[in-house]
Amino acid sequence: MSAPSWILLVAYLVVLLLLSWPLGIFLQRVADGDLPRWLRPLQGLESLLYRAAGVDSSHGMAWRQYAVGLLAFNVLGLVVTYALQRTQALLPLNPQGMAAVSPDSAFNTAVAFVTNTDWQGYAGEGTMSYLTQMLALTVQNFFSAATGIVVVIALIRGFVARSAGSLGNFWVDVTRTTLYVLLPLSMLFAVVLVQQGTPQNLSPYAIVDTLDVTAWQQPKIGPDGQPLQDAAGKPVLEGMQTRQQILAMGPVASQEAIKMLGTNGGGFFNANSAHPYENPTPLANVLQMLAIFLIPAALVFMFGRMVGDRRQGLAVLAAMTVMFVLATSVVTVQEQQGNPLIASLGADQTASTLQSGGNMEGKEARFGIAASSLFAAVTTAASCGAVNAMHDSFTPLGGAVPLVLMQLGEVVFGGVGSGLYTMLIFAILAVFVAGLMIGRTPEYLGKKIEIHEMKMTSIAILVTPVLVLAGTAIAVLADAGKAGIANPGAHGFSEILYAFTSAGNNNGSAFAGLSANTPFYNALLALVMWFGRFGVIVPVLAIAGSLAAKKRIPVSAGTLPTHGALFVGLLIGTVLLVGLLNYVPALALGPVVEHFMLWHAK
Amino acid sequence: MTSSNTFSLFSRDLVRPALASAFAKLDPRVQWRNPVMFVVFVGSILTTILWVQALQGQGEAPAVFILAVSLWLWFTVLFANFAEALAEGRSKAQASALRGMKAKVLARKLDQPHHGASTQPRFGDELRKGDVVLVEAGEVIPLDGEVIEGVASIDESAITGESAPVIRESGGDFASVTGGTRVLSDWLVVRIAVNPGESFLDRMIAMVEGARRQKTPNEIALTILLVALTIVFLVVTVTLLPFSLFSVDASRMGSPVTITALIALLVCLIPTTIGALLSAIGVAGMSRMMAANVIATSGRAVEAAGDVDVLLLDKTGTITLGNRQASAFLPARGLSEQVLADAAQFASMADETPEGRSIAVLAKQRFNLRERELSGHKTHFVPFTAQTRMSGVDIEQPDGSLRQLRKGAGEAIRRHVESLGGSFPVDVQAATDDVARKGSTPLVVCDGLRVLGVVELKDIVKGGIRERFAELRRMGIRTVMITGDNRLTAAAIAAEAGVDDFLAEATPEAKLRMIRDYQADGRLVAMTGDGTNDAPALAQADVAVAMNTGTQAAKEAGNMVDLDSNPTKLLEVVETGKQLLMTRGSLTTFSIANDVAKYFAIIPAMFASTYPQLGALNVMHLASPASAILSAVIYNAMIIVFLIPLALKGVRYRAIGAAALLRRNVLIYGVGGLIVPFVGIKAIDLLLSALNLA
């Protein structure tokens, strides 16, 4: 790794920790209901909301009740998001006259935004009206993020509580998280983005004259909407040229802010954060990366404070940071190394003061290798899925790292809430095996890990790999699945594997070579996203419920210490071993074999 | 019993029946109980079918290869069965040694519950709870019961392995007798406390035979994890077939993976090592308890023993030697030590209690005072009574006067001296208080109305106990001494023995309250007890070890019985419990870590024809795809055999603190588990190549 890459990475981590530490303190106070004085004025609004909704904010919920509330809230979100897309042609704020979204795409998108995945089979600027963007997608960006955060708060309460039946009140948690954390942060960040150049308007798209004539070739589309093919099965291309360009507009900044802060990742435009309006400057680029990890990192600080032992939080943070640095350095090194096939054509891929060198296919020249590699690692370590470069064009191992980061369950900082609760599930698993190894019934944070917890932990850990592998298997068997592949050979397999990995882990980024806006992929991926999200959340809440009911065991010399280097190493080992072993054969048939083919071609 | 402790691990008597039983356990109903091994079992059947197909010329791979894989999968199942059978065999041997004692006993049932009533002959299994029987010298006690009349010496060696006879008598804490033991002298009238089939011996046999062995909570939790891993690896291998079909299609070369290779991969990935040995570990843990002469009434109790945070230990017999011993003579002002020693020895002459003997011994050691011939004097012994709380001797002097020597507690002597018109000297009172403060017992000696001084009786803390407690502290276990002594005495002994806390002037209620308080804090409490008054506390404690010499009530209340009646045994019980969990955890880690090397062996081999480039992952340079897959399968089977001794003996527990212990076991079983299979698979591959087998 070059010096600039290191400097970027270290500076990024330092600023991240400096920002997330105070936010963690604030989050803990919100979670514990100990609101700072300056928030009091907003509390009137909060109680007004409860009164309007008929919520008794003092009512504590058992885990089942909490889970039912959470599921009902999200199903409602699903219905509203679907309905708005289907009826957008009839609704206001549609200057471009966007038609109703097709049923399968609308369903897929609704599930994607409710589950915090933000998988996008559509192109935003050509599909969604401003009302849909704001009311359906942006609102779900807030609520899906809040859902993730309240689940981890409930889980931590389970650890903290002593022989308690309640995990808190879902409606109160979700309201406070949205009102006191997500909204203020997003407003602040949106203003910063507007200052950097991101549009925030409701104007129709602007048509401007270009300086040059732009000429290009595009596949000819037949009357059925599918590309025409010639006798040899190749797409028929037609020559095009234009002197004009359409500039898409819209309320971009407001959606962009929560897209990052809530680790949603669903872009306003198709090009996501590679688009100059979504991500206008190098500074905006760094701020976006910081925004992705800000809340996930702050939640870890909050965790340490809530359980009353900050070292516990620091241990988890250390494990995350080590894995993150490792992943980022692999991507950066691989991308910087470039592509031997391009090198053999005489292209210069060495870094110099004039160019960043390396594999620049699919990357923005303004970001270069370091910022693109870091962004790729950040967005897939978290469950964000926003991209500022095309992962499909990464080198095989450079692209394998985002894939692996997702397959680990997105526990390296991870999605808001989901990253930490999944990591705590891994911690429970690590503690279970380690606890046995020192001859005690395993316990984590003073709570015994027994049959019920292991049952739920097993389900939570099992759900995602089963969905990802089974989904990929169905897609590579079905003709409808194989039809979407853009690249032949092993890379085609990687594209499908990436799609299901991204959906199952609620990331939303893609190897964009796969044409996934078909009824087959829309339906299958929606199912994978839904169960990948709630198939984990429900067992996590069940664990929280049973932990809350237990006594808290005091620490003794015989207690397994869950802070310190040994535990950090153990946690990393568990994540890598349990998270990765399931995917080894699939990875071998995708990126690994691609790598050997590229570098060791005979 | 003692003989059964010494079964060597692989003695021929155990191995041969275990081998037979390994085949008998191929019954699907037996296999179903172990989900991990059931998958291997099904895999073995499938590969066998594939082999038969191959023989008929429709094979997906050479028949020899399929046969080899199939055979080794069968071996994997058999090795697992063998491990379990071997563990059970050891237990059964212990059980049959016990059953030998259950020979039919002819008992004499008393018509009236007292000695001398008419008797009727009854077989042991015809007796019922509440019946009263007479047992005389040379006879065997038919069933567990309580002595209601008589005193007798009993040979309990059949149960405890201890050859010295023990005394059993009616009333008090020594009234309980165990069925199967033999009366050596005198007679006993025993009220039978259990029905036939429920006796202690029966429970022991059932326990060790594993007839009532149920999975313990922790074992179930681990099984759930293993099943989850098995399911996920099942999905991994099942989906690998479509992946392979797609890859063949995409690369336009090679052939899809064979079902045989997929089954081989599946069996290598699922945690067969721990799955095969899990039940053997459980049986062996029980059996180790048995070898320590502790009978647990449930596996749950054994497991809980590993988690104990607080140990309640009786002072007497556990922390200190049973008896106090005289350690110093503290004469009253103006008197020499020798005068006091002389008088004290005289006063103790008829005192056969260990305390009395120790005074005579100390006097002899210090001043070479021999016990005198008393025939020259007219002496009259005054025994200890609860009223006077003194004992001593009256000696008729040559001048006809009576010399009254007494020894007893300070208050008793004060009353005695003051009633005679004397006074209790201030300096003796001070010496008495001093001694008490040091944790010793002061015994005041007087001659008539003259107080001679104080004899210090000291509690002798057992040798090495302090180190044991330090070890427990490192294990994270808190030790609490329970004693009837006053606070001062208790504090002094607690400090000397190095316990963390003590409960002085303990009453049964205070003990119970203390246990509940600890439990409310979330701690697990272990205690030992023998008396009926310990029963409530034993019932409340999480791990309760009753002494075999204890009363029936104590034994019923506890969840373990120590046949040796050695209260320090609790420490071994804790270690055995920890060992049980450690062995499970270590082998699980080992099993999962092994998968890394197996992937490196099998993945390049499976796709050799489709993606020869993956040969770069063949870091072990295994000779051929067939040999690679076969080596992994053989390693996977053989490692079970190699680990049987570890499973049966258990991973050794060391009191080095949780973090150090974890680091050690992670290094050995985690890092070791990553490395060992690389070496093992390579070695097997070399062997196969050398023998031209693959």
XYZ file of N, CA and C in Angstrom, chain A residues 200-370:
513
model
N -30.713 20.187 -4.299
C -31.862 19.933 -3.429
C -32.988 20.800 -3.974
N -33.716 20.283 -4.970
C -34.805 21.065 -5.569
C -35.880 20.132 -6.063
N -36.987 20.727 -6.521
C -38.068 19.936 -7.070
C -38.284 20.295 -8.546
N -37.214 20.835 -9.160
C -37.328 21.316 -10.538
C -37.346 20.156 -11.520
N -37.890 20.434 -12.713
C -37.798 19.426 -13.779
C -36.343 19.271 -14.209
N -36.045 18.182 -14.917
C -34.685 17.938 -15.369
C -34.249 19.053 -16.309
N -32.991 19.452 -16.209
C -32.490 20.545 -17.047
C -31.900 19.969 -18.329
N -32.157 20.663 -19.440
C -31.569 20.242 -20.709
C -30.535 21.285 -21.090
N -29.317 20.862 -21.283
C -28.245 21.817 -21.590
C -27.570 21.423 -22.893
N -27.008 22.430 -23.567
C -26.247 22.161 -24.789
C -24.820 21.814 -24.406
N -24.316 20.781 -25.061
C -22.945 20.394 -24.754
C -21.987 21.074 -25.718
N -20.722 21.117 -25.361
C -19.715 21.751 -26.208
C -19.369 20.860 -27.385
N -19.312 19.531 -27.125
C -18.954 18.591 -28.180
C -20.182 17.813 -28.614
N -20.032 17.244 -29.792
C -21.042 16.272 -30.191
C -20.652 14.944 -29.554
N -21.579 14.329 -28.884
C -21.288 13.039 -28.271
C -21.862 11.942 -29.153
N -21.010 11.015 -29.522
C -21.479 9.900 -30.347
C -21.237 8.602 -29.602
N -22.160 7.709 -29.730
C -22.000 6.412 -29.074
C -22.821 5.353 -29.765
N -22.596 4.131 -29.393
C -23.390 3.026 -29.931
C -24.197 2.425 -28.795
N -25.423 2.047 -29.097
C -26.178 1.376 -28.037
C -26.961 0.227 -28.636
N -27.286 -0.769 -27.831
C -28.050 -1.907 -28.362
C -29.414 -1.407 -28.830
N -29.825 -1.944 -29.950
C -31.123 -1.556 -30.482
C -32.196 -2.312 -29.690
N -33.183 -1.576 -29.280
C -34.243 -2.200 -28.479
C -35.402 -2.567 -29.389
N -35.853 -3.784 -29.297
C -36.966 -4.250 -30.105
C -38.293 -3.778 -29.526
N -39.398 -4.110 -30.204
C -40.718 -3.675 -29.728
C -41.082 -4.284 -28.368
N -40.461 -5.418 -28.034
C -40.792 -6.055 -26.749
C -39.984 -5.470 -25.602
N -39.180 -4.465 -25.883
C -38.403 -3.827 -24.824
C -37.088 -4.525 -24.558
N -36.837 -5.654 -25.213
C -35.592 -6.387 -25.016
C -34.626 -6.043 -26.159
N -33.308 -6.124 -25.911
C -32.346 -5.825 -26.972
C -32.535 -6.793 -28.142
N -32.450 -6.252 -29.334
C -32.548 -7.107 -30.520
C -31.245 -7.882 -30.671
N -31.348 -9.081 -31.239
C -30.146 -9.887 -31.442
C -30.048 -10.266 -32.908
N -28.791 -10.338 -33.374
C -28.625 -10.764 -34.761
C -28.571 -12.285 -34.821
N -28.268 -12.798 -36.013
C -28.313 -14.249 -36.193
C -27.331 -14.966 -35.273
N -26.186 -14.288 -34.999
C -25.160 -14.933 -34.177
C -25.474 -14.800 -32.684
N -26.593 -14.176 -32.356
C -26.949 -14.036 -30.950
C -26.316 -12.820 -30.305
N -25.596 -11.993 -31.108
C -24.988 -10.764 -30.565
C -26.011 -9.641 -30.630
N -25.973 -8.710 -29.680
C -26.936 -7.614 -29.739
C -26.684 -6.719 -30.969
N -27.750 -6.252 -31.531
C -27.646 -5.347 -32.680
C -27.379 -3.947 -32.133
N -26.329 -3.300 -32.628
C -25.977 -1.970 -32.118
C -26.412 -0.909 -33.115
N -26.794 0.239 -32.581
C -27.124 1.341 -33.472
C -26.290 2.555 -33.071
N -25.894 3.347 -34.044
C -25.081 4.533 -33.775
C -25.972 5.686 -33.351
N -25.539 6.455 -32.366
C -26.325 7.571 -31.859
C -25.408 8.784 -31.733
N -25.968 9.978 -31.796
C -25.186 11.153 -31.434
C -26.095 12.257 -30.953
N -25.534 13.161 -30.147
C -26.350 14.226 -29.583
C -25.493 15.440 -29.267
N -26.097 16.616 -29.208
C -25.433 17.849 -28.776
C -26.032 18.331 -27.474
N -26.965 17.556 -26.972
C -27.643 17.975 -25.748
C -27.468 16.948 -24.643
N -27.614 17.429 -23.425
C -27.534 16.504 -22.299
C -28.661 16.838 -21.328
N -29.257 15.781 -20.781
C -30.313 16.006 -19.779
C -29.660 15.869 -18.403
N -29.845 16.883 -17.578
C -29.305 16.814 -16.228
C -30.445 16.539 -15.251
N -30.358 15.375 -14.607
C -31.406 15.016 -13.662
C -31.308 15.915 -12.434
N -32.458 16.277 -11.885
C -32.521 17.149 -10.704
C -33.232 16.391 -9.579
N -33.531 17.107 -8.522
C -34.359 16.498 -7.479
C -33.882 16.811 -6.084
N -34.651 16.365 -5.093
C -34.259 16.552 -3.691
C -33.171 15.532 -3.329
N -31.976 15.757 -3.843
C -30.921 14.741 -3.730
C -30.268 14.754 -2.349
N -29.912 15.956 -1.891
C -29.103 16.036 -0.664
C -29.809 15.402 0.534
N -31.131 15.650 0.647
C -31.856 15.129 1.814
C -31.846 13.599 1.812
N -31.918 13.013 0.607
C -31.900 11.547 0.577
C -30.471 11.018 0.724
N -29.546 11.785 0.177
C -28.139 11.361 0.224
C -27.649 11.256 1.675
N -28.080 12.216 2.499
C -27.592 12.237 3.883
C -27.991 10.979 4.635
N -29.279 10.624 4.592
C -29.717 9.451 5.351
C -29.288 8.169 4.657
N -29.068 8.243 3.336
C -28.558 7.069 2.611
C -27.246 6.605 3.229
N -26.407 7.556 3.631
C -25.114 7.229 4.224
C -25.245 6.974 5.718
N -25.882 7.937 6.412
C -25.951 7.836 7.879
C -26.719 6.595 8.325
N -27.708 6.198 7.525
C -28.501 5.032 7.910
C -27.998 3.755 7.267
N -26.792 3.784 6.703
C -26.208 2.661 5.942
C -27.227 2.029 5.003
N -27.992 2.886 4.335
C -28.988 2.372 3.390
C -28.340 2.093 2.042
N -27.791 3.149 1.441
C -27.012 2.964 0.213
C -27.781 3.113 -1.076
N -29.105 3.352 -0.979
C -29.887 3.466 -2.205
C -29.701 4.839 -2.825
N -29.104 4.880 -4.018
C -28.769 6.153 -4.625
C -29.992 6.851 -5.199
N -29.915 8.174 -5.267
C -30.962 8.934 -5.930
C -30.867 8.670 -7.430
N -29.599 8.585 -7.879
C -29.347 8.309 -9.298
C -28.790 6.901 -9.446
N -28.801 6.433 -10.669
C -28.349 5.066 -10.924
C -26.871 4.893 -10.587
N -26.072 5.920 -10.857
C -24.630 5.774 -10.648
C -24.241 5.890 -9.179
N -25.255 6.136 -8.329
C -25.016 6.180 -6.886
C -23.959 7.220 -6.541
N -23.035 6.935 -5.654
C -22.084 7.954 -5.217
C -20.942 8.171 -6.213
N -21.031 7.516 -7.368
C -20.081 7.854 -8.422
C -20.607 9.046 -9.222
N -21.892 9.365 -9.022
C -22.531 10.467 -9.745
C -22.075 11.802 -9.156
N -21.687 12.742 -10.008
C -21.143 13.996 -9.491
C -22.145 14.816 -8.682
N -23.450 14.589 -8.843
C -24.409 15.312 -7.999
C -24.564 14.668 -6.627
N -24.479 13.368 -6.627
C -24.609 12.683 -5.322
C -23.345 12.866 -4.497
N -22.230 12.887 -5.168
C -20.946 12.899 -4.467
C -20.032 13.892 -5.176
N -20.281 15.185 -4.943
C -19.685 16.197 -5.831
C -18.182 16.392 -5.678
N -17.626 16.271 -4.478
C -16.222 16.652 -4.288
C -15.467 15.565 -3.530
N -14.141 15.615 -3.579
C -13.364 14.677 -2.755
C -13.705 14.806 -1.266
N -13.976 16.056 -0.819
C -14.346 16.227 0.591
C -15.676 15.532 0.871
N -16.640 15.742 -0.043
C -17.930 15.076 0.127
C -17.735 13.567 0.169
N -16.788 13.083 -0.635
C -16.522 11.646 -0.670
C -16.061 11.132 0.694
N -15.111 11.866 1.301
C -14.619 11.451 2.615
C -15.728 11.558 3.656
N -16.508 12.644 3.574
C -17.594 12.818 4.538
C -18.623 11.699 4.393
N -18.867 11.270 3.181
C -19.825 10.185 2.991
C -19.315 8.896 3.617
N -18.016 8.645 3.448
C -17.450 7.435 4.061
C -17.540 7.516 5.581
N -17.281 8.713 6.105
C -17.383 8.886 7.554
C -18.827 8.681 8.014
N -19.768 9.207 7.209
C -21.174 9.102 7.590
C -21.619 7.649 7.657
N -21.047 6.804 6.793
C -21.451 5.389 6.789
C -21.098 4.735 8.125
N -19.869 4.956 8.583
C -19.412 4.282 9.812
C -19.764 5.032 11.090
N -20.250 6.286 10.947
C -20.417 7.115 12.142
C -21.307 6.457 13.199
N -22.542 6.123 12.799
C -23.473 5.555 13.787
C -23.060 4.137 14.185
N -22.678 3.268 13.238
C -22.220 1.933 13.668
C -21.102 1.996 14.709
N -20.128 2.900 14.501
C -19.038 2.993 15.480
C -19.540 3.586 16.795
N -20.424 4.582 16.697
C -20.952 5.196 17.921
C -21.753 4.187 18.728
N -22.450 3.290 18.035
C -23.236 2.275 18.746
C -22.333 1.364 19.574
N -21.121 1.128 19.088
C -20.205 0.281 19.862
C -19.795 1.005 21.149
N -19.539 2.306 21.026
C -19.251 3.078 22.244
C -20.458 3.062 23.185
N -21.648 3.205 22.590
C -22.872 3.173 23.385
C -23.001 1.839 24.119
N -22.678 0.762 23.413
C -22.753 -0.590 23.990
C -21.894 -0.674 25.261
N -20.643 -0.224 25.143
C -19.753 -0.277 26.302
C -20.308 0.514 27.485
N -20.886 1.663 27.202
C -21.419 2.490 28.284
C -22.669 1.862 28.873
N -23.530 1.305 28.003
C -24.781 0.737 28.516
C -24.527 -0.472 29.416
N -23.544 -1.306 29.044
C -23.298 -2.494 29.878
C -22.421 -2.135 31.080
N -22.017 -0.880 31.160
C -21.295 -0.426 32.345
C -19.835 -0.846 32.360
N -19.291 -1.217 31.217
C -17.886 -1.589 31.154
C -17.384 -1.203 29.768
N -16.755 -0.031 29.689
C -16.401 0.494 28.372
C -15.407 -0.399 27.656
N -14.653 -1.191 28.446
C -13.669 -2.078 27.803
C -14.351 -3.091 26.891
N -15.603 -3.468 27.251
C -16.335 -4.424 26.410
C -16.569 -3.837 25.027
N -16.936 -2.557 25.017
C -17.147 -1.895 23.737
C -15.849 -1.764 22.970
N -14.786 -1.414 23.684
C -13.503 -1.223 23.009
C -13.002 -2.518 22.384
N -13.262 -3.650 23.061
C -12.820 -4.939 22.515
C -13.513 -5.209 21.181
N -14.819 -4.971 21.151
C -15.570 -5.194 19.908
C -15.065 -4.238 18.831
N -14.837 -2.980 19.249
C -14.346 -1.977 18.303
C -12.982 -2.388 17.740
N -12.132 -2.921 18.607
C -10.794 -3.335 18.171
C -10.895 -4.459 17.144
N -11.760 -5.437 17.422
C -11.915 -6.550 16.482
C -12.386 -6.027 15.124
N -13.342 -5.108 15.163
C -13.858 -4.541 13.915
C -12.755 -3.796 13.167
N -11.999 -2.986 13.911
C -10.980 -2.154 13.267
C -9.900 -3.015 12.618
N -9.477 -4.057 13.319
C -8.431 -4.928 12.765
C -8.900 -5.533 11.442
N -10.125 -6.059 11.452
C -10.623 -6.689 10.227
C -10.784 -5.655 9.117
N -11.182 -4.444 9.515
C -11.393 -3.397 8.511
C -10.080 -3.002 7.842
N -9.059 -2.801 8.655
C -7.757 -2.398 8.107
C -7.231 -3.486 7.170
N -7.401 -4.729 7.612
C -6.961 -5.866 6.799
C -7.669 -5.874 5.449
N -8.990 -5.721 5.488
C -9.783 -5.775 4.253
C -9.411 -4.620 3.326
N -9.329 -3.409 3.903
C -9.027 -2.246 3.068
C -7.666 -2.402 2.397
N -6.698 -2.898 3.148
C -5.365 -2.999 2.554
C -5.348 -4.034 1.432
N -6.132 -5.100 1.573
C -6.163 -6.085 0.475
C -6.766 -5.462 -0.782
N -7.901 -4.782 -0.648
C -8.519 -4.160 -1.828
C -7.543 -3.177 -2.453
N -6.958 -2.297 -1.630
C -6.093 -1.250 -2.180
C -4.908 -1.857 -2.915
N -4.269 -2.858 -2.288
C -3.107 -3.479 -2.923
C -3.515 -4.120 -4.245
N -4.627 -4.847 -4.225
C -5.066 -5.534 -5.441
C -5.393 -4.543 -6.553
N -6.087 -3.477 -6.203
C -6.483 -2.510 -7.233
C -5.273 -1.732 -7.745
N -4.366 -1.429 -6.826
C -3.182 -0.673 -7.224
C -2.303 -1.503 -8.161
N -2.338 -2.809 -7.961
C -1.523 -3.712 -8.762
C -1.934 -3.692 -10.237
N -3.185 -3.345 -10.474
C -3.649 -3.246 -11.851
C -4.005 -4.586 -12.448
N -4.143 -4.567 -13.757
C -4.602 -5.756 -14.461
C -3.545 -6.167 -15.482
N -2.991 -7.379 -15.366
C -1.906 -7.782 -16.269
C -2.335 -7.799 -17.736
N -3.627 -8.028 -17.980
C -4.074 -8.066 -19.375
C -4.015 -6.673 -19.986
N -4.362 -5.668 -19.181
C -4.290 -4.292 -19.682
C -2.822 -3.887 -19.823
N -2.019 -4.323 -18.856
C -0.591 -4.008 -18.927
C 0.017 -4.573 -20.203
N -0.431 -5.774 -20.585
C 0.157 -6.405 -21.762
C -0.241 -5.664 -23.041
N -1.278 -4.832 -22.946
C -1.681 -4.026 -24.103
C -0.884 -2.724 -24.172
N -0.012 -2.523 -23.199
C 0.849 -1.359 -23.234
C 0.364 -0.197 -22.387
N -0.715 -0.395 -21.632
C -1.184 0.690 -20.772
C -0.262 0.833 -19.566
N -0.064 2.081 -19.154
C 0.802 2.334 -17.996
C -0.064 2.350 -16.740
N 0.181 1.409 -15.855
C -0.645 1.332 -14.634
C 0.136 1.681 -13.388
N 1.307 2.284 -13.563
C 2.074 2.628 -12.362
C 1.631 3.990 -11.833
N 1.649 4.096 -10.530
C 1.231 5.347 -9.901
C 2.315 6.398 -10.107
N 1.886 7.613 -10.390
C 2.837 8.715 -10.517
C 2.124 9.977 -10.068
N 2.816 11.085 -10.152
C 2.159 12.326 -9.742
C 1.026 12.681 -10.700
N 1.058 12.136 -11.892
C 0.039 12.480 -12.878
C -1.181 11.572 -12.810
N -0.993 10.361 -12.339
C -2.127 9.431 -12.305
C -2.008 8.501 -11.104
N -3.143 7.976 -10.723
C -3.117 7.095 -9.542
C -2.681 5.691 -9.906
N -2.656 5.401 -11.203
C -2.224 4.073 -11.626
C -3.227 3.013 -11.239
N -2.818 1.752 -11.370
C -3.671 0.658 -10.947
C -4.833 0.410 -11.890
N -5.764 -0.408 -11.396
C -6.913 -0.787 -12.204
C -7.978 0.299 -12.122
N -8.023 1.161 -13.111
C -8.960 2.286 -13.058
C -10.271 2.006 -13.773
N -10.422 0.798 -14.321
C -11.693 0.492 -14.980
C -12.834 0.605 -13.963
N -13.854 1.381 -14.320
C -15.017 1.496 -13.442
C -14.814 2.415 -12.261
N -13.695 3.137 -12.237
C -13.470 4.064 -11.116
C -13.512 5.500 -11.617
N -13.868 6.398 -10.751
C -13.852 7.820 -11.051
C -12.424 8.315 -10.964
N -11.994 9.032 -12.008
C -10.631 9.559 -11.990
C -10.440 10.523 -10.819
N -11.534 11.214 -10.425
C -11.396 12.192 -9.336
C -11.190 11.518 -7.977
N -11.530 10.229 -7.854
C -11.320 9.543 -6.569
C -10.046 8.699 -6.568
N -9.745 8.122 -7.704
C -8.514 7.327 -7.789
C -8.621 6.019 -7.030
N -7.481 5.338 -6.916
C -7.461 3.995 -6.324
C -7.766 4.026 -4.829
N -7.057 4.887 -4.092
C -7.143 4.845 -2.628
C -8.563 5.112 -2.147
